[in-house]
Coordinates of C-alpha atoms in Angstrom, one line a residue:
Chain A
M1 CA 106.6 -2.5 0.3
T2 CA 104.2 -1.7 3.1
V3 CA 105.5 -0.1 6.3
A4 CA 102.9 -0.4 9.0
P5 CA 104.2 1.0 12.2
G6 CA 103.2 -0.6 15.5
P7 CA 101.7 -3.9 16.3
P8 CA 99.2 -5.1 13.7
H9 CA 96.1 -4.8 15.7
R10 CA 96.6 -1.3 17.2
L11 CA 95.3 0.4 14.1
T12 CA 91.9 0.0 12.4
R13 CA 91.8 -1.2 8.8
R14 CA 91.2 2.3 7.4
Q15 CA 94.0 3.7 9.5
R16 CA 96.4 1.1 8.3
Q17 CA 95.4 1.8 4.7
R18 CA 95.9 5.6 5.2
T19 CA 99.2 5.1 6.9
T20 CA 100.4 2.8 4.0
R21 CA 99.3 5.4 1.5
I22 CA 101.1 8.2 3.3
V23 CA 104.3 6.2 3.4
Q24 CA 104.0 5.4 -0.3
Y25 CA 103.5 9.1 -1.3
G26 CA 106.4 10.0 1.0
V27 CA 108.8 7.6 -0.7
F28 CA 107.7 8.8 -4.1
A29 CA 108.2 12.4 -3.2
A30 CA 111.6 11.7 -1.7
V31 CA 112.8 10.1 -4.9
V32 CA 111.5 13.0 -7.0
L33 CA 113.2 15.6 -4.7
L34 CA 116.4 13.6 -4.7
V35 CA 116.5 13.7 -8.5
V36 CA 115.5 17.3 -8.7
F37 CA 118.1 18.6 -6.2
T38 CA 121.1 16.3 -7.0
A39 CA 120.9 16.5 -10.9
N40 CA 123.2 18.8 -12.6
W41 CA 120.5 20.8 -14.3
R42 CA 122.8 23.4 -15.9
D43 CA 124.9 20.9 -17.8
L44 CA 121.9 18.8 -18.6
Q45 CA 120.1 21.9 -20.0
Q46 CA 123.3 22.7 -22.0
G47 CA 123.3 19.2 -23.5
F48 CA 119.7 18.5 -24.1
F49 CA 117.5 21.6 -23.8
R50 CA 119.1 24.5 -25.6
P51 CA 116.3 26.8 -26.8
D52 CA 118.5 28.3 -29.6
V53 CA 119.1 24.8 -31.0
A54 CA 115.5 23.9 -30.7
A55 CA 114.3 27.1 -32.3
S56 CA 116.7 26.5 -35.2
M57 CA 114.9 23.3 -36.0
F58 CA 111.6 25.0 -36.8
P59 CA 109.9 24.9 -39.2
G60 CA 111.9 22.1 -40.7
V61 CA 111.0 19.5 -38.0
I62 CA 107.3 20.0 -38.8
F63 CA 107.6 20.5 -42.5
P64 CA 108.9 18.4 -44.1
A65 CA 110.1 16.1 -41.3
L66 CA 106.9 15.4 -39.3
V67 CA 104.8 15.4 -42.4
N68 CA 107.0 12.8 -44.0
T69 CA 107.0 10.6 -41.0
L70 CA 103.2 10.8 -41.2
L71 CA 103.2 10.0 -44.9
F72 CA 105.6 7.0 -44.5
T73 CA 103.5 5.7 -41.7
L74 CA 100.2 6.1 -43.4
G75 CA 101.4 4.6 -46.7
A76 CA 102.8 1.6 -44.9
F77 CA 99.7 1.2 -42.7
V78 CA 97.3 1.3 -45.7
F79 CA 99.4 -1.0 -47.8
G80 CA 99.9 -3.4 -44.8
L81 CA 96.2 -3.4 -44.0
I82 CA 95.2 -4.4 -47.5
V83 CA 97.9 -7.1 -47.8
G84 CA 97.2 -8.2 -44.2
T85 CA 93.5 -8.6 -44.9
V86 CA 94.1 -10.6 -48.0
L87 CA 96.6 -12.8 -46.1
A88 CA 94.1 -13.2 -43.2
L89 CA 91.4 -14.4 -45.7
M90 CA 93.9 -16.7 -47.3
R91 CA 94.8 -18.2 -43.9
L92 CA 91.1 -18.9 -43.3
S93 CA 90.5 -20.2 -46.8
S94 CA 89.3 -23.7 -47.4
V95 CA 91.9 -23.9 -50.2
R96 CA 95.0 -25.6 -48.7
V97 CA 97.5 -23.9 -51.1
Y98 CA 96.3 -20.4 -50.0
R99 CA 96.7 -21.4 -46.4
W100 CA 100.2 -22.6 -47.0
V101 CA 101.2 -19.5 -48.9
A102 CA 99.8 -17.1 -46.3
T103 CA 101.4 -19.1 -43.4
G104 CA 104.7 -19.1 -45.1
Y105 CA 104.5 -15.4 -45.8
V106 CA 103.6 -14.5 -42.2
E107 CA 106.4 -16.7 -40.7
L108 CA 109.0 -15.3 -43.1
F109 CA 108.2 -11.6 -42.7
R110 CA 107.6 -11.8 -39.0
G111 CA 111.1 -13.2 -38.6
L112 CA 112.9 -10.7 -40.9
P113 CA 114.3 -7.4 -39.5
V114 CA 112.5 -4.4 -41.1
L115 CA 115.9 -3.0 -42.0
V116 CA 116.6 -6.0 -44.2
V117 CA 113.2 -5.9 -45.9
L118 CA 113.7 -2.1 -46.6
F119 CA 117.1 -2.8 -48.0
A120 CA 115.8 -5.5 -50.3
V121 CA 112.9 -3.3 -51.5
G122 CA 115.2 -0.3 -51.9
Y123 CA 118.1 -1.9 -53.7
G124 CA 116.9 -5.5 -54.7
I125 CA 113.8 -4.6 -56.7
P126 CA 115.5 -1.9 -58.8
I127 CA 118.1 -4.4 -59.8
A128 CA 115.6 -7.2 -60.5
F129 CA 113.3 -4.9 -62.5
P130 CA 115.6 -2.3 -64.0
D131 CA 113.0 -1.0 -66.5
R132 CA 110.3 -0.3 -63.9
A133 CA 110.5 2.1 -60.9
I134 CA 108.5 1.7 -57.7
P135 CA 105.8 4.4 -57.9
G136 CA 106.1 7.2 -55.4
G137 CA 109.9 7.1 -55.1
V138 CA 111.0 6.9 -51.4
Y139 CA 107.3 7.1 -50.3
G140 CA 106.4 4.1 -52.4
K141 CA 109.5 2.2 -51.2
M142 CA 108.7 2.9 -47.6
A143 CA 105.1 1.9 -48.0
L144 CA 106.2 -1.3 -49.6
G145 CA 109.1 -2.1 -47.3
L146 CA 107.4 -1.3 -44.0
G147 CA 104.0 -2.5 -45.3
L148 CA 105.2 -5.9 -46.3
T149 CA 106.4 -6.5 -42.7
A150 CA 103.4 -4.9 -41.0
A151 CA 101.1 -7.0 -43.2
A152 CA 102.5 -10.2 -41.6
Y153 CA 101.7 -8.9 -38.1
M154 CA 98.3 -7.5 -39.1
A155 CA 97.3 -10.6 -40.9
E156 CA 97.4 -12.5 -37.6
T157 CA 95.4 -9.8 -35.8
I158 CA 92.8 -9.5 -38.6
R159 CA 92.5 -13.3 -38.7
A160 CA 91.8 -13.3 -35.0
G161 CA 89.2 -10.5 -35.5
I162 CA 87.4 -12.4 -38.2
Q163 CA 87.3 -15.5 -36.1
A164 CA 85.9 -13.5 -33.2
V165 CA 82.8 -12.6 -35.3
P166 CA 80.1 -15.2 -34.6
R167 CA 79.7 -17.8 -37.3
G168 CA 76.0 -17.0 -37.5
Q169 CA 76.8 -13.6 -39.0
L170 CA 78.2 -15.2 -42.1
E171 CA 75.4 -17.7 -42.2
A172 CA 72.7 -15.0 -42.0
A173 CA 74.4 -13.1 -44.7
R174 CA 74.7 -16.1 -47.0
T175 CA 71.0 -17.1 -46.4
L176 CA 70.1 -13.6 -47.7
G177 CA 71.8 -14.6 -51.0
M178 CA 75.1 -12.8 -50.5
S179 CA 78.2 -14.4 -52.0
Y180 CA 81.0 -15.3 -49.6
T181 CA 83.0 -12.3 -50.8
R182 CA 80.0 -9.9 -50.4
A183 CA 79.2 -11.3 -46.9
M184 CA 82.8 -10.8 -45.8
V185 CA 83.1 -7.3 -47.2
S186 CA 79.7 -6.0 -45.9
I187 CA 79.1 -8.0 -42.7
V188 CA 82.0 -9.9 -41.3
I189 CA 85.1 -7.7 -41.9
P190 CA 83.5 -4.4 -40.6
Q191 CA 82.7 -6.2 -37.3
A192 CA 86.1 -7.8 -37.2
F193 CA 87.8 -4.4 -37.5
R194 CA 85.7 -3.0 -34.6
I195 CA 87.1 -5.8 -32.5
I196 CA 90.7 -5.3 -33.4
I197 CA 90.9 -1.5 -33.2
P198 CA 93.2 -1.6 -30.1
P199 CA 95.9 -4.0 -31.6
L200 CA 95.8 -2.1 -34.9
T201 CA 96.5 1.1 -33.0
N202 CA 99.5 -0.5 -31.6
E203 CA 100.6 -1.5 -35.1
I204 CA 100.3 2.1 -36.5
I205 CA 102.2 3.5 -33.5
L206 CA 105.0 0.9 -34.1
L207 CA 105.0 1.9 -37.8
T208 CA 105.4 5.6 -36.8
K209 CA 108.6 4.7 -35.1
D210 CA 109.8 2.3 -37.8
S211 CA 109.4 5.1 -40.3
S212 CA 112.8 6.4 -38.9
L213 CA 114.4 3.6 -40.9
A214 CA 113.9 5.6 -44.1
Y215 CA 117.5 6.7 -44.0
V216 CA 118.6 3.3 -45.5
L217 CA 116.9 4.4 -48.7
G218 CA 119.1 7.5 -48.9
V219 CA 116.6 10.3 -48.3
T220 CA 117.1 13.9 -49.6
A221 CA 116.2 17.2 -48.0
T222 CA 112.6 17.0 -49.2
N223 CA 111.7 13.6 -47.9
V224 CA 113.6 13.6 -44.7
E225 CA 111.6 12.4 -41.6
I226 CA 111.8 13.3 -37.9
T227 CA 114.7 11.1 -36.7
K228 CA 117.0 11.7 -39.7
F229 CA 116.2 15.4 -39.5
A230 CA 117.1 15.5 -35.8
S231 CA 120.3 13.4 -36.1
D232 CA 121.5 15.8 -38.9
V233 CA 121.1 18.8 -36.6
L234 CA 122.7 16.7 -33.8
N235 CA 125.7 16.2 -36.0
T236 CA 126.1 19.9 -37.0
R237 CA 125.4 21.4 -33.7
V238 CA 127.1 18.7 -31.5
N239 CA 124.2 19.0 -29.1
A240 CA 121.5 16.5 -28.0
T241 CA 118.6 19.0 -28.0
P242 CA 117.4 17.8 -31.4
L243 CA 116.7 14.3 -29.9
V244 CA 114.3 15.9 -27.4
V245 CA 112.6 17.9 -30.0
A246 CA 112.3 14.7 -32.1
A247 CA 110.8 12.8 -29.2
L248 CA 108.2 15.5 -28.7
A249 CA 107.4 15.5 -32.4
Y250 CA 106.6 11.7 -32.2
L251 CA 104.3 12.4 -29.2
V252 CA 102.6 15.0 -31.3
I253 CA 101.6 12.2 -33.7
T254 CA 100.9 9.3 -31.2
L255 CA 99.0 11.1 -28.5
P256 CA 96.2 12.5 -30.7
L257 CA 96.1 9.1 -32.4
S258 CA 95.4 7.4 -29.1
Q259 CA 92.6 9.9 -28.5
L260 CA 91.1 9.3 -31.9
V261 CA 91.1 5.6 -31.4
R262 CA 89.5 6.0 -28.0
R263 CA 86.6 7.9 -29.7
L264 CA 86.3 5.2 -32.4
E265 CA 86.1 2.5 -29.8
L266 CA 83.3 4.4 -27.9
R267 CA 81.4 4.8 -31.1
A268 CA 81.7 1.1 -31.9
A269 CA 80.7 0.2 -28.4
R270 CA 77.4 2.1 -28.8
A271 CA 76.4 -0.1 -31.7
R272 CA 77.2 -3.3 -29.8
Chain B
M1 CA 52.1 -27.1 -58.6
T2 CA 55.4 -28.5 -57.6
D3 CA 56.3 -29.1 -54.0
A4 CA 58.4 -26.3 -52.4
V5 CA 60.7 -28.8 -50.8
V6 CA 61.5 -32.4 -51.8
V7 CA 64.0 -34.3 -49.7
E8 CA 65.0 -37.8 -50.8
G9 CA 67.2 -40.2 -49.0
L10 CA 69.0 -37.4 -47.1
V11 CA 72.0 -38.6 -45.1
K12 CA 74.3 -36.2 -43.2
S13 CA 77.4 -37.3 -41.2
F14 CA 79.7 -35.1 -39.1
G15 CA 82.9 -37.2 -39.1
A16 CA 81.9 -40.7 -37.8
T17 CA 78.6 -39.4 -36.4
E18 CA 75.6 -39.9 -38.6
V19 CA 73.1 -37.2 -37.7
L20 CA 70.6 -37.8 -40.5
R21 CA 70.0 -41.4 -41.6
G22 CA 67.8 -41.3 -44.6
I23 CA 65.2 -38.6 -44.6
D24 CA 62.3 -38.4 -47.1
L25 CA 60.1 -35.3 -46.8
S26 CA 58.2 -33.0 -49.0
V27 CA 56.6 -29.7 -48.3
A28 CA 53.8 -28.4 -50.6
A29 CA 53.6 -24.8 -51.6
G30 CA 51.6 -22.9 -49.0
E31 CA 52.0 -25.6 -46.4
V32 CA 53.2 -25.1 -42.9
V33 CA 55.2 -28.0 -41.5
C34 CA 56.5 -28.1 -37.9
V35 CA 59.4 -30.4 -37.1
I36 CA 59.6 -31.5 -33.5
G37 CA 61.8 -34.0 -31.7
P38 CA 64.4 -34.3 -28.9
S39 CA 67.6 -32.3 -29.1
G40 CA 70.2 -34.1 -31.1
S41 CA 67.5 -35.7 -33.3
G42 CA 68.9 -33.9 -36.4
K43 CA 66.0 -31.5 -37.0
S44 CA 68.1 -28.4 -37.2
T45 CA 70.6 -30.2 -39.5
L46 CA 67.7 -31.2 -41.7
L47 CA 66.6 -27.5 -41.9
R48 CA 70.1 -26.3 -42.6
C49 CA 70.5 -28.9 -45.4
I50 CA 67.5 -27.4 -47.2
N51 CA 69.3 -24.2 -48.0
L52 CA 72.7 -25.9 -48.0
L53 CA 74.2 -24.3 -44.9
E54 CA 75.2 -27.9 -44.3
T55 CA 76.2 -30.0 -47.3
P56 CA 74.4 -33.4 -47.3
S57 CA 76.6 -36.5 -47.3
A58 CA 74.1 -38.3 -49.6
G59 CA 70.6 -37.9 -51.0
R60 CA 68.9 -35.3 -53.1
I61 CA 67.1 -32.1 -52.1
C62 CA 65.0 -30.0 -54.5
T63 CA 64.1 -26.6 -53.0
L64 CA 61.7 -24.3 -54.9
G65 CA 62.1 -26.5 -58.0
V66 CA 65.9 -26.3 -58.0
E67 CA 68.1 -29.2 -57.2
I68 CA 70.2 -27.6 -54.4
T69 CA 72.4 -30.6 -54.0
D70 CA 73.6 -30.2 -57.6
P71 CA 77.1 -28.7 -57.3
D72 CA 76.5 -26.4 -60.3
C73 CA 73.2 -24.9 -59.0
E74 CA 73.1 -21.1 -58.6
L75 CA 73.2 -21.3 -54.9
D76 CA 73.1 -17.6 -54.1
A77 CA 70.3 -17.0 -56.5
L78 CA 68.3 -19.7 -54.9
R79 CA 69.0 -18.6 -51.4
R80 CA 67.5 -15.2 -52.2
R81 CA 64.2 -16.9 -52.5
I82 CA 64.5 -18.8 -49.1
G83 CA 64.2 -16.8 -45.9
M84 CA 65.8 -18.2 -42.8
V85 CA 65.3 -17.3 -39.1
F86 CA 67.9 -18.5 -36.6
Q87 CA 67.6 -19.4 -32.9
Q88 CA 70.3 -16.7 -32.1
F89 CA 68.7 -14.1 -34.4
N90 CA 72.0 -13.3 -36.1
L91 CA 71.2 -9.7 -36.7
F92 CA 74.1 -7.6 -38.0
G93 CA 75.2 -5.9 -34.8
H94 CA 77.1 -3.1 -36.5
L95 CA 74.1 -2.0 -38.6
T96 CA 70.9 -0.2 -37.6
V97 CA 67.6 -2.1 -38.0
R98 CA 67.0 -0.2 -41.3
R99 CA 70.4 -1.3 -42.7
N100 CA 69.9 -4.8 -41.5
L101 CA 66.8 -4.9 -43.7
T102 CA 68.3 -3.0 -46.7
V103 CA 71.9 -4.3 -47.0
A104 CA 70.9 -7.5 -48.9
Q105 CA 68.2 -5.7 -50.9
R106 CA 70.8 -3.2 -52.1
R107 CA 73.8 -5.5 -52.5
V108 CA 72.0 -8.7 -53.7
L109 CA 68.8 -7.5 -55.4
H110 CA 70.4 -4.2 -56.5
R111 CA 67.3 -2.2 -55.4
G112 CA 67.6 1.5 -55.2
R113 CA 67.8 3.2 -51.8
A114 CA 64.3 4.5 -51.9
E115 CA 62.7 1.2 -52.9
A116 CA 64.8 -0.7 -50.3
D117 CA 63.8 1.7 -47.6
R118 CA 60.1 1.4 -48.5
V119 CA 60.3 -2.4 -48.5
A120 CA 62.1 -2.3 -45.2
T121 CA 59.4 -0.1 -43.7
D122 CA 56.6 -2.3 -44.9
A123 CA 58.4 -5.4 -43.5
L124 CA 58.9 -3.8 -40.2
A125 CA 55.3 -2.7 -40.0
R126 CA 54.3 -6.3 -40.6
V127 CA 56.2 -7.4 -37.5
G128 CA 55.0 -4.3 -35.5
L129 CA 58.4 -2.6 -35.2
A130 CA 58.1 0.4 -37.5
D131 CA 59.3 2.7 -34.7
K132 CA 62.6 0.8 -34.3
V133 CA 63.9 1.5 -37.7
D134 CA 66.9 3.6 -36.4
A135 CA 67.8 1.4 -33.4
Y136 CA 70.8 -0.9 -33.2
P137 CA 70.0 -4.6 -32.5
A138 CA 71.8 -4.5 -29.1
H139 CA 69.2 -2.0 -27.9
L140 CA 66.2 -4.3 -28.7
S141 CA 64.7 -7.1 -26.6
G142 CA 65.2 -10.6 -27.7
G143 CA 61.6 -10.8 -29.0
Q144 CA 62.1 -7.6 -30.9
Q145 CA 65.4 -8.8 -32.4
Q146 CA 63.7 -12.0 -33.6
R147 CA 60.9 -10.0 -35.2
V148 CA 63.5 -7.8 -37.0
A149 CA 65.2 -11.0 -38.1
I150 CA 61.9 -12.2 -39.6
A151 CA 61.3 -8.8 -41.2
R152 CA 64.9 -9.0 -42.7
A153 CA 64.0 -12.3 -44.3
L154 CA 60.6 -11.0 -45.5
A155 CA 62.2 -7.9 -47.1
M156 CA 63.8 -10.2 -49.7
G157 CA 60.4 -11.4 -50.8
P158 CA 61.0 -15.1 -50.0
E159 CA 58.8 -18.0 -51.4
L160 CA 59.8 -20.3 -48.5
M161 CA 60.6 -19.5 -44.9
L162 CA 62.8 -21.8 -42.7
F163 CA 62.6 -21.3 -38.9
D164 CA 65.3 -22.9 -36.8
E165 CA 64.0 -22.9 -33.2
P166 CA 63.1 -19.2 -33.4
T167 CA 61.8 -18.9 -29.8
S168 CA 64.3 -21.2 -28.0
A169 CA 66.6 -18.3 -27.0
L170 CA 63.9 -16.1 -25.8
D171 CA 62.6 -15.3 -22.3
P172 CA 59.3 -17.0 -21.8
E173 CA 57.3 -13.7 -21.8
L174 CA 58.7 -12.7 -25.2
V175 CA 57.8 -16.0 -27.0
G176 CA 54.3 -14.9 -27.8
E177 CA 55.1 -11.8 -29.9
V178 CA 57.3 -13.9 -32.2
L179 CA 54.8 -16.7 -32.5
T180 CA 52.1 -14.2 -33.3
V181 CA 54.1 -12.8 -36.2
M182 CA 54.7 -16.3 -37.4
R183 CA 51.1 -17.2 -37.2
E184 CA 50.1 -14.2 -39.3
L185 CA 52.7 -15.1 -41.8
A186 CA 51.3 -18.6 -42.0
E187 CA 47.7 -17.2 -42.4
G188 CA 49.1 -15.1 -45.3
G189 CA 49.9 -18.3 -47.2
M190 CA 53.6 -18.5 -46.7
T191 CA 55.3 -21.8 -47.1
M192 CA 57.0 -22.5 -43.8
L193 CA 59.2 -25.2 -42.3
V194 CA 59.5 -24.7 -38.6
V195 CA 61.8 -26.5 -36.2
T196 CA 60.2 -25.8 -32.8
H197 CA 59.5 -26.9 -29.3
E198 CA 56.3 -24.9 -29.1
M199 CA 53.7 -27.7 -29.2
A200 CA 50.8 -25.3 -28.9
F201 CA 52.0 -23.3 -31.9
A202 CA 52.4 -26.5 -33.9
R203 CA 49.0 -27.7 -32.9
Q204 CA 47.3 -24.5 -34.0
V205 CA 49.3 -23.4 -37.0
A206 CA 50.9 -26.4 -38.6
D207 CA 49.2 -28.2 -41.5
R208 CA 51.5 -31.2 -40.7
V209 CA 53.8 -32.2 -37.8
V210 CA 56.9 -34.2 -38.3
F211 CA 58.4 -36.0 -35.4
M212 CA 62.1 -36.8 -35.7
D213 CA 64.3 -38.9 -33.4
G214 CA 67.8 -40.4 -33.9
G215 CA 68.2 -38.9 -37.4
V216 CA 65.0 -40.4 -38.9
I217 CA 61.4 -39.3 -39.3
V218 CA 59.5 -41.4 -36.8
E219 CA 56.0 -40.1 -37.5
S220 CA 54.3 -37.4 -39.6
G221 CA 50.8 -36.3 -40.1
P222 CA 48.2 -33.7 -39.1
P223 CA 48.8 -32.1 -35.7
D224 CA 45.7 -33.6 -34.2
E225 CA 47.1 -37.0 -34.9
V226 CA 50.8 -36.7 -34.2
L227 CA 50.4 -34.4 -31.1
V228 CA 47.2 -35.7 -29.7
A229 CA 47.0 -39.4 -30.6
P230 CA 50.5 -40.4 -31.7
R231 CA 50.9 -43.9 -33.2
E232 CA 54.5 -44.4 -32.2
E233 CA 55.7 -45.1 -28.7
R234 CA 58.7 -42.8 -29.1
T235 CA 56.5 -39.9 -30.0
R236 CA 54.3 -40.6 -27.0
A237 CA 57.3 -40.7 -24.7
F238 CA 58.7 -37.4 -26.2
L239 CA 55.4 -35.6 -25.9
H240 CA 55.0 -36.8 -22.4
R241 CA 58.4 -35.4 -21.4
V242 CA 57.8 -32.0 -23.2
L243 CA 54.2 -31.4 -22.0
D244 CA 54.7 -32.7 -18.5
P245 CA 58.4 -31.9 -17.6
T246 CA 58.0 -32.6 -13.9
G247 CA 56.7 -36.1 -14.6
L248 CA 53.9 -35.6 -12.0
T249 CA 50.3 -36.4 -12.7
E250 CA 47.6 -34.1 -11.5
A251 CA 46.6 -36.6 -8.9
E252 CA 50.2 -36.7 -7.5
L253 CA 50.3 -32.9 -7.5
E254 CA 47.1 -32.7 -5.5
G255 CA 48.1 -35.5 -3.2
G256 CA 51.6 -34.0 -2.6

């Protein structure tokens, strides 16, 4: 909303711009001051920012909680990336059956809630294959459960990336005598991944937060992750400070990640 | 000595469109053949059938003594012996010039790093770009990129080189450097099949010129015949359009 005082032609264009800007800053400052001075800071601090409660969460919130969140996320991302790449190649295949299978998989797993998939992995597979255990315990189950779903999303992203690589790249590689597989691995897929770095970052950040679903698998003290750790403290201390600490712990993961990706993108841009 | 390329009764359709309507062509070892013709005449498609980038609808093609149209032929093994240069260069953008030249040597020919590097350096020197070995393709001019593309093909030690309008995407002042490299290659005895619009190059370098129009070979022979004294009216009309794009005669220019 612009509030330009006076008749429209009394001020020059620059004066009008400056006036508008001043009014916008004024409104913003007023809102901030209103919140700052009317909020009940003492009660809010008692409920959400108690230093003693926050202090009691260390070092547990870092180790094992944050470390486990990272492990769950990384496991799911790597597994999802591999399955997603295979699915993407199947969707682009000239073999109709491969295309059908991949399309069916993507449609199914994009539609299922992650919670349901995790439940199926955690309790369905042990019943179906009683003599075999999923390697890695909770870590393996999380990688599988989250990864199966992430693969469906990533497959579409990776397929778009592969299709964005000019056809001539594959042709040039094939005329040098490379097999289709070799050309994809050495030439096309590396360039596809450079194109899809931003959406893949999104995916890994979403996975970081989905890792909080680990509680359905019945985690123990050693493999607890951030959210479960915080909600346990929340229940014992009857105070919301753990949620704030947990939120900060997630930012500790995602902010450096964004920074890292920005660097990767810059590096890729130099080669372009 | 067997011919490097033998094409018999080649037909290629894209859907209902018949792009090649029965091509017979042979290229002897060591021969330089330039294919000219209006756009849409099927000359690029012909070239792309010779290393099976396009699958022929009918006909038979023997390349370097191997029947490439045989579904059981060892296609990748044969393609190693055929170099190809594209209109759009198609250098691998994520790799340095050196890696562009070594990736196939390493992965396909299984050469060691040192040998691959040495071959790459030699090939780059042949195209006059030894100093660009660590550059990325995006940092090179079009002419330099195309010369790197030629060097990339040469690093595989090809017995036959296919050129698909190698200078059509270049700024006019960069065409010369690429044609010079191609001429030197021809003088070195390389068997070459060149689809081009560069009539002067065809005139000077080709042993034989093939004129295509409407998916058939209209006329073929030594450059002095096809380019200077064509027998066919269609060839004459095409050459007139190419060599004299404004359609003005000298008299009209002076008069106007």
